[in-house]
XYZ file of C-alpha atoms in Angstrom:
384
model
C 21.308 -18.295 3.381
C 22.706 -18.130 -0.144
C 22.171 -21.865 -0.563
C 18.660 -21.519 0.840
C 17.842 -18.941 -1.809
C 19.518 -20.985 -4.542
C 17.443 -24.098 -3.867
C 14.019 -23.119 -5.163
C 10.844 -24.489 -3.607
C 10.167 -26.840 -6.508
C 13.732 -28.164 -6.367
C 13.440 -28.905 -2.657
C 10.090 -30.594 -3.198
C 11.577 -32.839 -5.872
C 14.630 -33.622 -3.722
C 12.402 -34.673 -0.833
C 10.266 -36.811 -3.126
C 13.473 -38.565 -4.192
C 14.707 -38.844 -0.592
C 11.471 -40.486 0.546
C 12.001 -42.994 -2.258
C 15.569 -43.608 -1.086
C 14.379 -44.202 2.486
C 11.643 -46.591 1.357
C 14.105 -48.516 -0.780
C 16.586 -48.509 2.093
C 13.971 -50.012 4.389
C 12.884 -52.622 1.825
C 16.464 -53.678 1.070
C 17.929 -53.549 4.580
C 14.999 -54.665 6.724
C 13.432 -56.608 3.863
C 15.733 -59.580 4.294
C 14.895 -59.579 8.015
C 11.202 -59.877 7.164
C 11.959 -62.508 4.523
C 14.087 -64.480 6.960
C 11.237 -64.445 9.477
C 8.866 -65.823 6.842
C 11.365 -68.575 5.985
C 11.975 -69.536 9.628
C 9.432 -72.431 9.805
C 10.462 -73.764 6.403
C 14.236 -73.380 6.178
C 14.756 -74.485 9.784
C 13.518 -77.954 10.724
C 15.227 -78.416 14.102
C 15.585 -76.093 17.056
C 19.275 -75.503 16.342
C 18.609 -74.772 12.691
C 16.036 -72.183 13.667
C 18.458 -70.654 16.140
C 20.968 -70.386 13.303
C 18.399 -68.508 11.224
C 17.482 -66.182 14.089
C 21.122 -65.442 14.888
C 21.833 -64.614 11.251
C 19.704 -61.476 11.621
C 19.756 -61.031 15.398
C 22.690 -58.577 15.519
C 21.462 -56.356 12.662
C 17.662 -56.223 12.581
C 17.375 -53.320 15.032
C 19.737 -51.180 13.000
C 17.893 -52.067 9.813
C 14.644 -50.739 11.256
C 16.220 -47.278 11.427
C 15.223 -46.885 7.765
C 11.549 -47.356 8.663
C 11.797 -44.796 11.455
C 13.569 -42.344 9.164
C 10.946 -42.845 6.472
C 8.048 -42.258 8.854
C 9.711 -39.199 10.348
C 10.508 -37.772 6.921
C 6.915 -38.202 5.731
C 5.653 -36.496 8.892
C 8.003 -33.522 8.519
C 8.206 -33.119 4.734
C 4.675 -34.113 3.673
C 2.273 -33.457 6.597
C -0.957 -33.941 4.559
C 0.330 -37.293 3.279
C 1.089 -38.386 6.832
C -2.314 -37.240 8.058
C -4.371 -38.875 5.303
C -2.444 -42.149 5.197
C -2.470 -42.654 8.947
C -6.169 -41.780 9.101
C -7.207 -44.022 6.230
C -4.855 -46.894 6.969
C -5.110 -46.707 10.746
C -6.061 -50.352 11.357
C -3.560 -51.527 8.767
C -0.803 -49.487 10.440
C -1.825 -50.908 13.810
C -1.571 -54.454 12.421
C 1.906 -53.714 11.045
C 3.120 -52.268 14.352
C 1.644 -55.169 16.336
C 3.387 -57.646 14.033
C 6.699 -55.771 14.230
C 6.470 -55.764 18.036
C 6.295 -59.564 17.951
C 9.771 -59.710 16.435
C 11.894 -58.333 19.317
C 9.695 -60.089 21.867
C 10.087 -63.352 19.957
C 13.856 -62.969 19.741
C 14.185 -62.315 23.465
C 11.642 -64.791 24.819
C 12.028 -67.771 22.466
C 14.900 -69.439 24.315
C 13.877 -68.459 27.847
C 12.167 -71.813 28.423
C 13.321 -75.279 27.449
C 9.942 -76.218 25.990
C 9.314 -77.302 22.402
C 5.753 -75.942 22.466
C 6.966 -72.615 23.865
C 9.559 -72.251 21.114
C 7.146 -73.289 18.375
C 4.776 -70.576 19.553
C 7.446 -67.896 19.319
C 8.580 -69.254 15.947
C 5.029 -68.707 14.732
C 5.135 -65.185 16.164
C 8.375 -64.475 14.276
C 6.785 -65.762 11.073
C 3.808 -63.435 11.622
C 6.226 -60.593 12.356
C 7.670 -61.056 8.881
C 4.603 -62.008 6.856
C 2.054 -59.438 8.059
C 4.171 -56.288 7.449
C 5.323 -57.600 4.056
C 1.752 -58.320 2.985
C 0.197 -55.106 4.299
C 2.906 -52.862 2.843
C 2.170 -54.372 -0.566
C -1.585 -54.107 -0.075
C -1.158 -50.432 0.850
C 0.776 -49.757 -2.365
C -1.959 -51.496 -4.354
C -4.585 -49.247 -2.816
C -2.518 -46.117 -3.389
C -2.230 -47.000 -7.080
C -6.024 -47.339 -7.281
C -6.668 -44.161 -5.310
C -7.706 -43.769 -1.696
C -11.294 -42.681 -0.900
C -10.770 -39.388 0.913
C -11.956 -35.814 0.477
C -10.704 -32.409 1.553
C -13.038 -29.616 2.636
C -12.372 -26.016 1.673
C -10.626 -25.703 5.044
C -8.490 -28.775 4.090
C -10.150 -30.996 6.657
C -9.782 -34.687 5.806
C -12.732 -37.049 5.436
C -11.880 -40.698 4.814
C -14.727 -42.721 3.303
C -13.212 -46.193 3.059
C -13.204 -49.262 5.305
C -10.472 -51.631 6.422
C -11.862 -54.587 4.490
C -12.285 -52.403 1.429
C -8.491 -52.296 1.294
C -8.417 -56.052 0.699
C -9.427 -55.891 -2.951
C -8.009 -58.230 -5.632
C -5.450 -55.844 -7.136
C -4.189 -54.777 -3.716
C -3.835 -58.428 -2.662
C -1.861 -59.090 -5.845
C 0.492 -56.248 -4.868
C 0.712 -57.810 -1.416
C 1.729 -61.065 -3.094
C 4.491 -59.256 -4.981
C 5.763 -57.775 -1.716
C 5.744 -61.123 0.106
C 7.428 -62.974 -2.774
C 10.194 -60.425 -3.296
C 11.044 -60.253 0.423
C 11.101 -64.052 0.736
C 13.487 -64.030 -2.243
C 15.614 -61.403 -0.506
C 15.566 -63.275 2.806
C 16.602 -66.495 1.067
C 19.552 -64.721 -0.543
C 20.581 -63.461 2.897
C 20.335 -66.936 4.442
C 22.401 -68.398 1.625
C 25.097 -65.845 2.449
C 24.985 -66.210 6.242
C 24.329 -69.932 6.763
C 25.478 -73.264 5.409
C 24.349 -76.869 5.196
C 20.667 -77.842 5.183
C 19.457 -74.354 6.163
C 21.184 -72.732 3.185
C 20.008 -75.529 0.870
C 16.370 -75.087 1.860
C 16.680 -71.294 1.647
C 17.988 -71.629 -1.909
C 15.084 -73.868 -2.864
C 12.384 -71.624 -1.405
C 14.179 -68.517 -2.614
C 14.178 -69.812 -6.180
C 10.427 -70.370 -6.004
C 9.950 -66.887 -4.550
C 12.084 -65.325 -7.309
C 9.934 -66.943 -10.000
C 6.792 -65.842 -8.148
C 8.173 -62.288 -7.988
C 8.750 -62.246 -11.741
C 5.286 -63.600 -12.552
C 3.323 -61.511 -10.046
C 5.178 -58.280 -10.858
C 4.579 -58.758 -14.593
C 0.925 -59.618 -13.942
C 0.562 -56.517 -11.769
C 1.965 -54.350 -14.552
C -0.475 -55.786 -17.083
C -3.379 -55.328 -14.654
C -2.285 -51.742 -14.001
C -2.225 -51.036 -17.725
C -5.563 -52.663 -18.534
C -7.769 -52.658 -15.445
C -6.707 -49.885 -13.062
C -7.400 -46.211 -13.715
C -4.470 -43.922 -13.072
C -4.551 -40.196 -12.353
C -3.297 -37.140 -14.190
C -3.381 -33.379 -13.639
C -5.337 -31.541 -16.341
C -4.845 -27.972 -15.125
C -1.720 -25.846 -15.091
C 0.799 -27.048 -12.495
C 2.263 -24.446 -10.137
C 5.385 -26.122 -8.794
C 6.245 -23.088 -6.640
C 2.773 -22.518 -5.223
C 1.503 -22.939 -1.667
C 0.626 -26.372 -0.326
C -3.064 -26.537 -1.143
C -4.173 -29.584 -3.164
C -7.502 -27.973 -4.080
C -5.838 -25.421 -6.382
C -5.517 -27.932 -9.246
C -7.772 -30.110 -11.406
C -7.055 -33.839 -11.648
C -8.936 -36.728 -13.233
C -8.855 -40.513 -13.207
C -8.087 -42.007 -16.603
C -7.241 -45.454 -17.925
C -3.529 -45.873 -18.565
C -2.576 -42.621 -16.858
C 0.024 -44.341 -14.678
C 2.016 -44.987 -17.864
C 2.114 -41.315 -18.935
C 5.599 -40.818 -17.510
C 6.896 -43.911 -19.281
C 5.470 -42.692 -22.575
C 6.946 -39.231 -22.108
C 10.337 -40.489 -20.916
C 11.099 -43.983 -22.306
C 14.304 -44.181 -20.241
C 12.099 -44.717 -17.171
C 11.332 -48.234 -18.415
C 14.697 -49.048 -16.852
C 12.935 -49.172 -13.451
C 10.544 -52.084 -14.134
C 13.247 -53.730 -16.242
C 15.543 -53.587 -13.199
C 12.835 -55.238 -11.098
C 12.441 -58.111 -13.545
C 16.134 -58.547 -14.321
C 17.087 -58.334 -10.641
C 14.640 -61.098 -9.706
C 15.846 -63.243 -12.611
C 19.485 -62.720 -11.610
C 18.639 -63.561 -7.987
C 17.114 -66.840 -9.183
C 20.301 -67.625 -11.096
C 22.485 -66.655 -8.150
C 20.492 -68.834 -5.763
C 20.610 -71.840 -8.071
C 24.322 -71.353 -8.775
C 25.152 -70.835 -5.069
C 26.706 -67.452 -5.820
C 26.019 -65.848 -2.476
C 26.940 -62.185 -2.861
C 25.691 -62.106 -6.453
C 22.289 -63.442 -5.368
C 21.931 -60.947 -2.507
C 22.929 -57.959 -4.635
C 20.639 -59.114 -7.440
C 17.655 -59.495 -5.125
C 18.397 -56.004 -3.731
C 18.387 -54.649 -7.298
C 15.089 -56.410 -7.958
C 13.508 -54.900 -4.845
C 14.856 -51.478 -5.818
C 13.469 -51.733 -9.347
C 10.015 -52.790 -8.195
C 9.719 -49.876 -5.762
C 11.131 -47.420 -8.293
C 8.555 -48.578 -10.831
C 5.738 -47.440 -8.573
C 7.366 -44.122 -7.733
C 8.186 -43.010 -11.271
C 4.806 -44.095 -12.631
C 2.898 -42.066 -10.019
C 5.009 -38.894 -10.099
C 4.015 -36.212 -9.200
C 1.191 -37.908 -7.261
C 1.842 -39.009 -3.690
C -1.653 -40.113 -2.701
C -4.436 -39.891 -5.308
C -8.034 -39.586 -4.172
C -10.603 -41.870 -5.760
C -13.441 -39.954 -4.080
C -12.349 -36.531 -5.374
C -9.325 -36.553 -7.726
C -8.944 -32.799 -7.212
C -8.020 -33.486 -3.580
C -5.164 -35.815 -4.577
C -1.888 -35.046 -2.855
C 1.047 -34.322 -5.140
C 4.694 -33.385 -4.830
C 3.876 -29.778 -5.725
C 0.997 -29.072 -3.338
C 1.428 -31.187 -0.178
C 4.829 -30.316 1.259
C 6.033 -28.388 4.273
C 7.353 -24.850 3.855
C 10.424 -23.935 1.848
C 12.444 -23.230 5.005
C 11.390 -26.476 6.689
C 12.421 -28.559 3.691
C 15.773 -26.771 3.512
C 16.589 -27.248 7.223
C 15.620 -30.906 7.006
C 17.809 -31.337 3.946
C 20.827 -29.948 5.806
C 20.182 -32.301 8.736
C 19.725 -35.234 6.366
C 22.959 -34.416 4.539
C 24.764 -34.761 7.876
C 23.103 -37.825 9.372
C 22.420 -40.119 6.418
C 26.150 -40.527 5.611
C 26.790 -41.252 9.304
C 24.097 -43.933 9.318
C 25.444 -45.492 6.130
C 29.024 -45.431 7.467
C 28.040 -46.963 10.807
C 25.891 -49.630 9.157
C 28.709 -50.535 6.785
C 31.104 -50.870 9.710
C 28.671 -53.113 11.616
C 28.242 -55.443 8.654
C 32.016 -55.554 8.196
C 32.540 -56.540 11.836
C 29.762 -59.149 11.735
C 30.839 -60.638 8.399
C 30.865 -64.426 8.279
C 28.542 -67.383 8.518
C 26.482 -68.597 11.461
C 26.643 -72.338 12.160
C 25.365 -74.719 14.811
C 28.799 -75.196 16.358
C 28.994 -71.543 17.368
C 25.551 -71.323 18.994
C 26.770 -72.360 22.435
C 29.173 -69.426 22.667
C 27.247 -66.644 24.481
C 29.838 -64.084 23.370
C 29.156 -64.841 19.707
C 25.414 -65.435 19.423
C 22.783 -64.157 21.834
C 19.634 -65.998 20.712
């Protein structure tokens, strides 16, 4: 109880904003190379055995990696109910497309080798590619739309009205953000394949990964310039009550050119986030070209982390700005669950996150080593 009283409401809100960021980064880094590997499957693997090598490089770990996505969705639901409600209402079809694509992945893994038919296996290879490409693209497109503001309103009773359309989400800036997401996860997947495979598969992964790293650098820089020059950000113009009740309509917010760079101007140290994204991608390119396996994977993970951090720190304290009514925008200070709920969740998180990290680390330690064609016929070693 003493700790509960010590952690003020605004402190808990900030902690949970940071924790959501950690979970998103965890998903992008851990499951990101799974998605990237799926996108590289038709290109890095030319024969059936080569593609089996690629699939078996992620087969034992992909399910565990998806825990970060489940944790992130559950945390948003419990810590930021209005954010969950608005995003799932506005992005319903997009979320459905992501889930449908993610469902293809386990089905593809299990069914691909059930029939000795080249056409059958090519079909499931295409499904695995879709299972990587579609989520990567749509996640990026969603971030692009969040940065531009989502067209929703809140009534005085806080009822949500979403005024957008699915195809309205596919605007040029959002598609550019989708391109950043696809490129950085292909880069990350290539770094993983370089670490886990050898021979022609690793060589092709290095080649495509190098291209993806350059594309990540260019598209991320272009997105930053576009954000500075052509996309209106949002800022709060009224007094901010960080300890107040969760009611977004108690503030005044406006859209303004360059507002997403307010935090960078106020705190220059935050430029470390986009710098990390650029430097990480550049280092991943070097690591891929130099065949430095662990260096390349860690560098690509740093690049992914920096890119996601750049979005989070630029938007703070906004979680989901409204382009239809900026006053209704959801922020860290007015869209959370109760003080007690956030505290109980924090205690639970403090117990289970270390367990998840410890178990995941142990699994990767046990499964350390490369996958090669010679080991594919051993059913005790590789299942796919």
